Short mmCIF file of C-alpha atoms in Angstrom, two decimals:
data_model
loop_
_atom_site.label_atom_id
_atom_site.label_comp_id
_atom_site.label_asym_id
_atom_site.label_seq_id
_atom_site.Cartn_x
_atom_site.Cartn_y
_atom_site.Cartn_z
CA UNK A 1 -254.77 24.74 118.95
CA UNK A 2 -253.29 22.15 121.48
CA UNK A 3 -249.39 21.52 121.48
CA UNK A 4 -249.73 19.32 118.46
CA UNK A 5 -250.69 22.10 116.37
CA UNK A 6 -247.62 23.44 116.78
CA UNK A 7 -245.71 21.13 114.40
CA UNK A 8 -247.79 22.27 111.60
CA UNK A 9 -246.85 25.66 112.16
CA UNK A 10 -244.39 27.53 109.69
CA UNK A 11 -243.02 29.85 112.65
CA UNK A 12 -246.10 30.24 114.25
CA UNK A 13 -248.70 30.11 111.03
CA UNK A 14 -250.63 27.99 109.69
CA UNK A 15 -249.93 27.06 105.92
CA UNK A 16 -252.44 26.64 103.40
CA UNK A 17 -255.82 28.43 103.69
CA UNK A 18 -257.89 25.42 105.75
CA UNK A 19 -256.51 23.60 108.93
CA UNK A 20 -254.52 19.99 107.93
CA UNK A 21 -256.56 17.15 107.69
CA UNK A 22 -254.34 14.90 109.82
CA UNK A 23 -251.06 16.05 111.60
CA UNK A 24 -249.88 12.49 112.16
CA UNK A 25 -246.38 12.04 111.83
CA UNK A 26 -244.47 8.68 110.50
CA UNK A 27 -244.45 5.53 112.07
CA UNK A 28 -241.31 2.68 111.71
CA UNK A 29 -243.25 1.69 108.64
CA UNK A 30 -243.30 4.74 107.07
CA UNK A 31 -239.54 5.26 107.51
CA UNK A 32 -239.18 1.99 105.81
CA UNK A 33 -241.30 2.55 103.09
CA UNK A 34 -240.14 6.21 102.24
CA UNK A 35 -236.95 4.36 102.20
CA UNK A 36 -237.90 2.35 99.47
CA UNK A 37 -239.44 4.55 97.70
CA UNK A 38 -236.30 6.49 97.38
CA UNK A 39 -234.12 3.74 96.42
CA UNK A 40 -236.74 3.30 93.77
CA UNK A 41 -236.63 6.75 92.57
CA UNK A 42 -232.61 6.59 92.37
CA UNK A 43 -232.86 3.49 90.50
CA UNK A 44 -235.24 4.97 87.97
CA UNK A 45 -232.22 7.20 86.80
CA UNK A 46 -233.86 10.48 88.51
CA UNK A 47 -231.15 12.01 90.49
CA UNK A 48 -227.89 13.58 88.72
CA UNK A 49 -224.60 12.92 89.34
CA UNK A 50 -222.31 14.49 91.92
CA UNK A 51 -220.40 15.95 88.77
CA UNK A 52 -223.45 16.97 87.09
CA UNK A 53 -224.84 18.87 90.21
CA UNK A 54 -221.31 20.42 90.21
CA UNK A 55 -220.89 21.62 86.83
CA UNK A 56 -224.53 23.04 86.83
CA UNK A 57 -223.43 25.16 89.89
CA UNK A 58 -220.19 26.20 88.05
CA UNK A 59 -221.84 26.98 84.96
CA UNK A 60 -225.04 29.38 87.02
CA UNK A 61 -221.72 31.53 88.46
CA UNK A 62 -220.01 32.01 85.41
CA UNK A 63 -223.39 33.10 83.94
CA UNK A 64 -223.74 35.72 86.84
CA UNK A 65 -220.18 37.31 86.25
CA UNK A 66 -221.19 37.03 82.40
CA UNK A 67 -224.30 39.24 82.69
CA UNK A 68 -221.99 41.37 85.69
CA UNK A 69 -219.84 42.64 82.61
CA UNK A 70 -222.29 42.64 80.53
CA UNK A 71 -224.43 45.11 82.90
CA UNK A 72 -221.40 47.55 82.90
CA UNK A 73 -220.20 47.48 79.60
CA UNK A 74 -223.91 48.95 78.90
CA UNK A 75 -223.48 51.02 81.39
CA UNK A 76 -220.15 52.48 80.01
CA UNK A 77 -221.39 52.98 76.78
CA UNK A 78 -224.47 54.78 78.08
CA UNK A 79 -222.59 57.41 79.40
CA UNK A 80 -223.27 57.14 82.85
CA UNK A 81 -220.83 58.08 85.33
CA UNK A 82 -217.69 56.08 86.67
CA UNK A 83 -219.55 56.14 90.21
CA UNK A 84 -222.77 54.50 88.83
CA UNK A 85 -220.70 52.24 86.23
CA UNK A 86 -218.90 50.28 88.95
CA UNK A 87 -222.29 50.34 91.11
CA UNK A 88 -223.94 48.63 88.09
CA UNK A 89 -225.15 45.19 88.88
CA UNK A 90 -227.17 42.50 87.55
CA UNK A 91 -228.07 38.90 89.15
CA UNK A 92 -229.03 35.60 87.78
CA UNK A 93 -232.06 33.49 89.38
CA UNK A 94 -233.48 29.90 89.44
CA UNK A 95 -236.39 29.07 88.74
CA UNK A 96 -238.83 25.59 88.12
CA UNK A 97 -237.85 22.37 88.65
CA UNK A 98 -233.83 23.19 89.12
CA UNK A 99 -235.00 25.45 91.61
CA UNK A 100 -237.86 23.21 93.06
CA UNK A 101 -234.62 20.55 93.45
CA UNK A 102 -236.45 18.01 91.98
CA UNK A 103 -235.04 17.85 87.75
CA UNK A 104 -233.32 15.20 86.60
CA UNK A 105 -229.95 14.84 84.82
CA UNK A 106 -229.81 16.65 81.67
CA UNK A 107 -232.81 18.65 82.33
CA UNK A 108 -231.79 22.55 81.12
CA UNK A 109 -231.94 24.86 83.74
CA UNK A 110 -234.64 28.20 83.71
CA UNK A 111 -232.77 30.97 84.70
CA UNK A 112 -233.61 34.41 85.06
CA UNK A 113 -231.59 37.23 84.86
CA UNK A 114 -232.55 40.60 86.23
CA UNK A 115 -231.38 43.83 85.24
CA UNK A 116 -231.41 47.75 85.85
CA UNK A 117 -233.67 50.30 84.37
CA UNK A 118 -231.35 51.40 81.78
CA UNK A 119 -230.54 47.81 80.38
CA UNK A 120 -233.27 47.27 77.91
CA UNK A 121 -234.78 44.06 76.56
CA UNK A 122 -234.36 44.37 73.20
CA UNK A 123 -230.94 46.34 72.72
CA UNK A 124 -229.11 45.68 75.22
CA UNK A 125 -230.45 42.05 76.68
CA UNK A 126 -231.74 40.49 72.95
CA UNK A 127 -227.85 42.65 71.40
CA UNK A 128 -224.79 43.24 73.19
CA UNK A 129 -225.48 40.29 76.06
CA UNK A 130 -226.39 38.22 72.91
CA UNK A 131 -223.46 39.03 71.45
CA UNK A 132 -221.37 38.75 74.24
CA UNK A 133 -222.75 34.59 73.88
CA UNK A 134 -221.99 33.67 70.85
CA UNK A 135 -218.21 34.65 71.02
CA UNK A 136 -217.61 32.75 74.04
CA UNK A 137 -216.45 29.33 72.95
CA UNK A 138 -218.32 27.67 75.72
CA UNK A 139 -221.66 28.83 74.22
CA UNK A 140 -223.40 26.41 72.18
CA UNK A 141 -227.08 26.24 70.25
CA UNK A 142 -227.68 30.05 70.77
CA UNK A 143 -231.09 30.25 70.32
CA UNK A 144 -232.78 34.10 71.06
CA UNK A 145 -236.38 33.75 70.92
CA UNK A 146 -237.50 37.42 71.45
CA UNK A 147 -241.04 37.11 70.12
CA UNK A 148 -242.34 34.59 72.65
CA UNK A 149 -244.74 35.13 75.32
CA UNK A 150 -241.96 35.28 77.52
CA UNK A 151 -239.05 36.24 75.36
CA UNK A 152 -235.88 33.62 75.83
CA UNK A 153 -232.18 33.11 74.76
CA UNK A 154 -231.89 29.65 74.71
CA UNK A 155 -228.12 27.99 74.96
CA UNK A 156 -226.04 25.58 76.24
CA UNK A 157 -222.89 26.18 78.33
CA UNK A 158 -220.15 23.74 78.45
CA UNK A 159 -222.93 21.59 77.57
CA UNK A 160 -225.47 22.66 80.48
CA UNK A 161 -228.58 23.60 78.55
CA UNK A 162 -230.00 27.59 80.02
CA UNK A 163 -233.21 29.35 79.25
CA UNK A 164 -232.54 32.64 80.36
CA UNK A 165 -235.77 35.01 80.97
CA UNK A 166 -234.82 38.79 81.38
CA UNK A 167 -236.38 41.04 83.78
CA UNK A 168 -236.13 45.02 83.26
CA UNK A 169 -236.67 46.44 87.02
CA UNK A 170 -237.45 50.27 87.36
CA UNK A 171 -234.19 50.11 90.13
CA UNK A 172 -231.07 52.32 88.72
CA UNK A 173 -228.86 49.52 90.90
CA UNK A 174 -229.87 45.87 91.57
CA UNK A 175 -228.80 44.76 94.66
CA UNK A 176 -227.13 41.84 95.53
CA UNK A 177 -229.16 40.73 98.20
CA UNK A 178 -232.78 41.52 96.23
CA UNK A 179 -235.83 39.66 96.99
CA UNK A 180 -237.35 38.88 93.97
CA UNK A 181 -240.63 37.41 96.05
CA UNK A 182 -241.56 41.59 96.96
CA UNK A 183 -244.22 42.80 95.46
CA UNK A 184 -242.66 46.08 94.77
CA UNK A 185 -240.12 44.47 92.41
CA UNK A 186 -243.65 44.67 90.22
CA UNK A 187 -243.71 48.45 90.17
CA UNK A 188 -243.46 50.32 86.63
CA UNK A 189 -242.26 46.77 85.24
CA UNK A 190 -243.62 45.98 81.44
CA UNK A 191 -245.61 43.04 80.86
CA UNK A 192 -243.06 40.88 79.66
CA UNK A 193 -240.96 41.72 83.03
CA UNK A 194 -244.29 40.85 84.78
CA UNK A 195 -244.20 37.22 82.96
CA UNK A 196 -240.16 37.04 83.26
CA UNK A 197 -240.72 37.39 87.00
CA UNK A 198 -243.04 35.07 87.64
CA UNK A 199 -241.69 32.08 87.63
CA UNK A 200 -239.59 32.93 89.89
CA UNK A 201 -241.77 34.05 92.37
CA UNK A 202 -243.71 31.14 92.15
CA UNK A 203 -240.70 28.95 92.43
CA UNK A 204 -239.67 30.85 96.08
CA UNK A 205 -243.63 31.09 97.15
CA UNK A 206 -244.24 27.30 97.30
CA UNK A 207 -240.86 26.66 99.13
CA UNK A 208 -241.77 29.14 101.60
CA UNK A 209 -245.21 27.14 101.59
CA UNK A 210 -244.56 23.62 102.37
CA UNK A 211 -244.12 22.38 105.71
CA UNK A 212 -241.38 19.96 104.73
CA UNK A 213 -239.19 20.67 101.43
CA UNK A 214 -237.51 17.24 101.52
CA UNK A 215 -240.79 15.62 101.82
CA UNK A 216 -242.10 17.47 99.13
CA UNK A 217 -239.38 17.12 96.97
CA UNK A 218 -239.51 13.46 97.01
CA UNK A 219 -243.14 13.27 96.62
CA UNK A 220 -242.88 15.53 93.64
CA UNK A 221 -240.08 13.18 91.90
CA UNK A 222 -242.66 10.55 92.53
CA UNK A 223 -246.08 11.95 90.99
CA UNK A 224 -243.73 13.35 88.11
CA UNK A 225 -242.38 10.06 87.37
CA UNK A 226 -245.79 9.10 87.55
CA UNK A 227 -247.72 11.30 85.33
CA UNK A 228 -244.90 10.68 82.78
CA UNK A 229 -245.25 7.53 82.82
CA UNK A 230 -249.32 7.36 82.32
CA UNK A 231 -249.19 10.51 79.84
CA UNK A 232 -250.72 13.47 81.45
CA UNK A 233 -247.55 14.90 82.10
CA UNK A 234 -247.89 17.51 79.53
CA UNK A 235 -249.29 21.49 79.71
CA UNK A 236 -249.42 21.92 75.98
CA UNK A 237 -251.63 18.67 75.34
CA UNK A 238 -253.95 19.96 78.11
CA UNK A 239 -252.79 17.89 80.96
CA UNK A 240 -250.50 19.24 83.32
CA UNK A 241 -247.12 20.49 83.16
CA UNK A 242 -243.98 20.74 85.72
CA UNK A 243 -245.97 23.68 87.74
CA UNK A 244 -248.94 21.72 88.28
CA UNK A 245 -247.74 19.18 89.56
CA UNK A 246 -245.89 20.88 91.94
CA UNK A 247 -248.37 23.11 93.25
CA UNK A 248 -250.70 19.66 93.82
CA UNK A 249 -248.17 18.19 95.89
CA UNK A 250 -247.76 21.38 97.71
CA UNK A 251 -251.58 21.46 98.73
CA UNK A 252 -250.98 17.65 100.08
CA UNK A 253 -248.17 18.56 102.42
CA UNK A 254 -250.23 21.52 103.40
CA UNK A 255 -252.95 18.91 104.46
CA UNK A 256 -250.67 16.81 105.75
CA UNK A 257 -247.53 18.36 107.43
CA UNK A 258 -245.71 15.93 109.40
CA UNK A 259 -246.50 12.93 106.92
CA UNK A 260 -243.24 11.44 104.91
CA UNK A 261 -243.57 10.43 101.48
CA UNK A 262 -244.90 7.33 100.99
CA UNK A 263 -248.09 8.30 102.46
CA UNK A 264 -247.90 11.78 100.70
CA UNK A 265 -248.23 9.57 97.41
CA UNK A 266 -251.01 7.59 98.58
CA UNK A 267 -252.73 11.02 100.31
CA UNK A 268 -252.16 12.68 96.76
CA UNK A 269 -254.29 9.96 94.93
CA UNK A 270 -256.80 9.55 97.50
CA UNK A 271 -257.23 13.68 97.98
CA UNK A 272 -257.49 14.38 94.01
CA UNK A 273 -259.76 11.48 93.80
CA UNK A 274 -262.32 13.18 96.05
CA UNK A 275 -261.48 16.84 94.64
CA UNK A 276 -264.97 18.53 93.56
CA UNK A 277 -263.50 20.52 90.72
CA UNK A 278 -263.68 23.12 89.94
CA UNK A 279 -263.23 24.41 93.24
CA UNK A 280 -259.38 25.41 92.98
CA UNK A 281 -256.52 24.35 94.48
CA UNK A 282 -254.83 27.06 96.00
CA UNK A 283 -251.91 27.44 98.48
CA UNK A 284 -252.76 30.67 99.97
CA UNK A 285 -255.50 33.45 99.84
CA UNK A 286 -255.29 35.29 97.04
CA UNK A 287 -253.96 38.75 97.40
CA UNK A 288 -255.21 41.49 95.06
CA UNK A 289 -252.41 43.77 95.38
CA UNK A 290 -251.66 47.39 95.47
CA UNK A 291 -250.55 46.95 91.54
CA UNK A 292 -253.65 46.59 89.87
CA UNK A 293 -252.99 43.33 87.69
CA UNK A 294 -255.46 41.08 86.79
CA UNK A 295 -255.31 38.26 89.19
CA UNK A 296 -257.51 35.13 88.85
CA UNK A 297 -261.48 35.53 90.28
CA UNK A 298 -264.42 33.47 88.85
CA UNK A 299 -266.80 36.10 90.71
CA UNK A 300 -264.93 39.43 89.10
CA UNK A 301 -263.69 37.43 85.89
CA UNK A 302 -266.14 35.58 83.91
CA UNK A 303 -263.46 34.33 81.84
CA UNK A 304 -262.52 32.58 85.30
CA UNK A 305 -265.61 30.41 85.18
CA UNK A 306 -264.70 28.57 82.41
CA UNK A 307 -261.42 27.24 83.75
CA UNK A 308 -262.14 23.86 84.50
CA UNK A 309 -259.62 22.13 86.69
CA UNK A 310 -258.06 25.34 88.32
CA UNK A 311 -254.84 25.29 90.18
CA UNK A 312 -253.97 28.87 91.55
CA UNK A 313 -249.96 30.21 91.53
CA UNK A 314 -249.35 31.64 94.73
CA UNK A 315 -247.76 34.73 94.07
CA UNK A 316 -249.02 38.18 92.60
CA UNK A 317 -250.97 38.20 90.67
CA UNK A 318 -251.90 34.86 90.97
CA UNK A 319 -253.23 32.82 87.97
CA UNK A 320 -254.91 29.71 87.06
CA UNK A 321 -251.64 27.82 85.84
CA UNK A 322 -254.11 24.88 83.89
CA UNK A 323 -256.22 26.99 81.71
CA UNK A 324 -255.05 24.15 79.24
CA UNK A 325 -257.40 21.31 80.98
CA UNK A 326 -260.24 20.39 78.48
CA UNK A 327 -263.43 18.31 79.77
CA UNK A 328 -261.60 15.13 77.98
CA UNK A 329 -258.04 15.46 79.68
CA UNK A 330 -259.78 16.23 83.03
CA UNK A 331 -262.01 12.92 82.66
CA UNK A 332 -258.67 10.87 81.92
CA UNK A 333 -256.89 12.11 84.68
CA UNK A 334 -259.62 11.92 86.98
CA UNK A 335 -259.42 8.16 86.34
CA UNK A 336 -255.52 7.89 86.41
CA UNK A 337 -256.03 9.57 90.07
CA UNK A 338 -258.83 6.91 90.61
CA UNK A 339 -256.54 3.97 89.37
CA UNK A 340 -253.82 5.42 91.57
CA UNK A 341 -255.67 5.73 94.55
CA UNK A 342 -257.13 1.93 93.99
CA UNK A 343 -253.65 0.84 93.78
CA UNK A 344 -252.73 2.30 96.72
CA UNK A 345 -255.52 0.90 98.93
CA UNK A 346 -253.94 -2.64 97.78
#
């Protein structure tokens, strides 16, 4: 690769499993135009306040002391030593679009909170940290919902709405610093850990993946505003939800890595337009990893081959994140691409 390889070059590698289809970067129009397209984002009511952004950062600490206590309180009444009772940690995490940096005002935030070996789901996380809630006066709408596919305690604090995910790690002592993208953090974890977890690591994995996070944030306000606004922003209706979208956008920075927004947008359109599905989109090779979990594989799986509009997550063990996608929803936002790709042209 000649020098102007090197711009599309995450320290020294190359992101995304092919080489970028153009690594032109923005002309005065562009700047312009990206411009615009901001100002038209802010006026569409997508950005929070100052004293939102604030409040949501005030609320995610006192959340972390909260499930601090809570981690040694269990601890305490476990019986384990005074040594490993003040060693006794547990961390909250971010996750989706709060994480991504791209929700809007009011949106709730997914949290994550991971715990010791000792701190169980149902007892101790589902109990006493569910107890601990709903006598705090700043707790409102405590929802647990332990029977989901990924078990939640939904709630609001001092009005922020939290969906807090628990992870169970085989670790006696979480550290402060831990990296929740490791694959080890998999080891000896249960299923539902393995689900809690992995939104998270998706979350980190296509930050680490874009060339540009501003770029793709803004791009990613865009196509969201834009999907919601033609209806096939939805997972559960068999379009596509948050996590889609995201990991779309991603691949388009990947192809594109010094390009600013407003041509992202009309690269997007013109890209999925053209996509032969269902060849997947995917923003790395997919690892099989040490663990042995399934990960997604149309040759090995011939569940796989049925997926019809496959976008891959990029950490382990990588899924299909659109298994929703029927023939009908695919045809209708094949043509929404189409439409947005005509307009774009103009």
């Amino acid at each position: 690769m000649g020098s102007s390889g090197l711009m599309s070059r995450n320290n020294g590698q190359r992101l995304g499993i092919t080489e970028p289809i153009s690594l032109g970067g923005p002309t005065e129009y562009d700047l312009i135009k990206t411009r615009e397209l901001e100002k038209y984002l802010q006026d569409a009511g997508l950005y929070e306040s100052q004293e939102e952004a604030v409040s949501r950062e005030e609320v995610l600490g006192r959340l972390d002391q909260i499930v601090k206590i809570w981690v040694k309180t269990i601890s305490r009444a476990k019986g384990l030593n005074d040594q490993l009772v003040q060693e006794a940690n547990a961390k909250i995490f971010t996750f989706g679009s709060y994480r991504l940096g791209v929700h809007g005002p009011g949106a709730d935030i997914d949290t994550l909170c991971v715990g010791p070996r000792h701190a169980s789901r149902e007892d101790d996380f589902f109990g006493e940290l569910h107890r601990i809630l709903s006598e705090m006066p700043e707790v409102t709408e405590l929802h647990p919902v332990p029977d989901a596919h990924v078990p939640v305690m939904k709630f609001k604090f001092n009005g922020v709405s939290i969906d807090l995910l628990y992870a169970k790690l085989s670790l006696w002592v979480i550290p402060e610093d831990l990296d929740v993208s490791q694959d080890s953090i998999l080891q000896n974890a249960d299923d539902q850990t393995v689900r809690s977890l992995n939104g998270c690591r998706v979350t980190d994995q296509i930050l680490r993946l874009v060339p540009n996070i501003q770029n793709f944030r803004t791009t990613l306000r865009c196509m969201r505003l834009w999907a919601k606004r033609r209806g096939v922003y939805s997972n559960v209706s068999g379009f596509l939800g948050g996590i889609n979208w995201a990991l779309l956008v991603a691949r388009i920075c990947q192809l594109y890595p010094n390009a600013l927004p407003n041509m992202l947008v009309s690269r997007f359109f013109r890209v999925y337009t053209q996509w032969r599905w269902p060849n997947p989109v995917m923003l790395c090779a997919n690892e099989e990893g040490s663990l042995g979990l399934s990960v997604w594989d149309p040759r090995r799986n011939p569940k796989d081959r049925f997926h019809l509009m496959p976008i891959i997550t990029p950490a382990y063990p990588c899924m299909n994140s659109s298994y929703n996608v029927s023939s009908s929803t695919l045809r209708i936002m094949s043509e929404e691409f189409q439409r947005g790709s005509e307009i774009c042209e103009v």
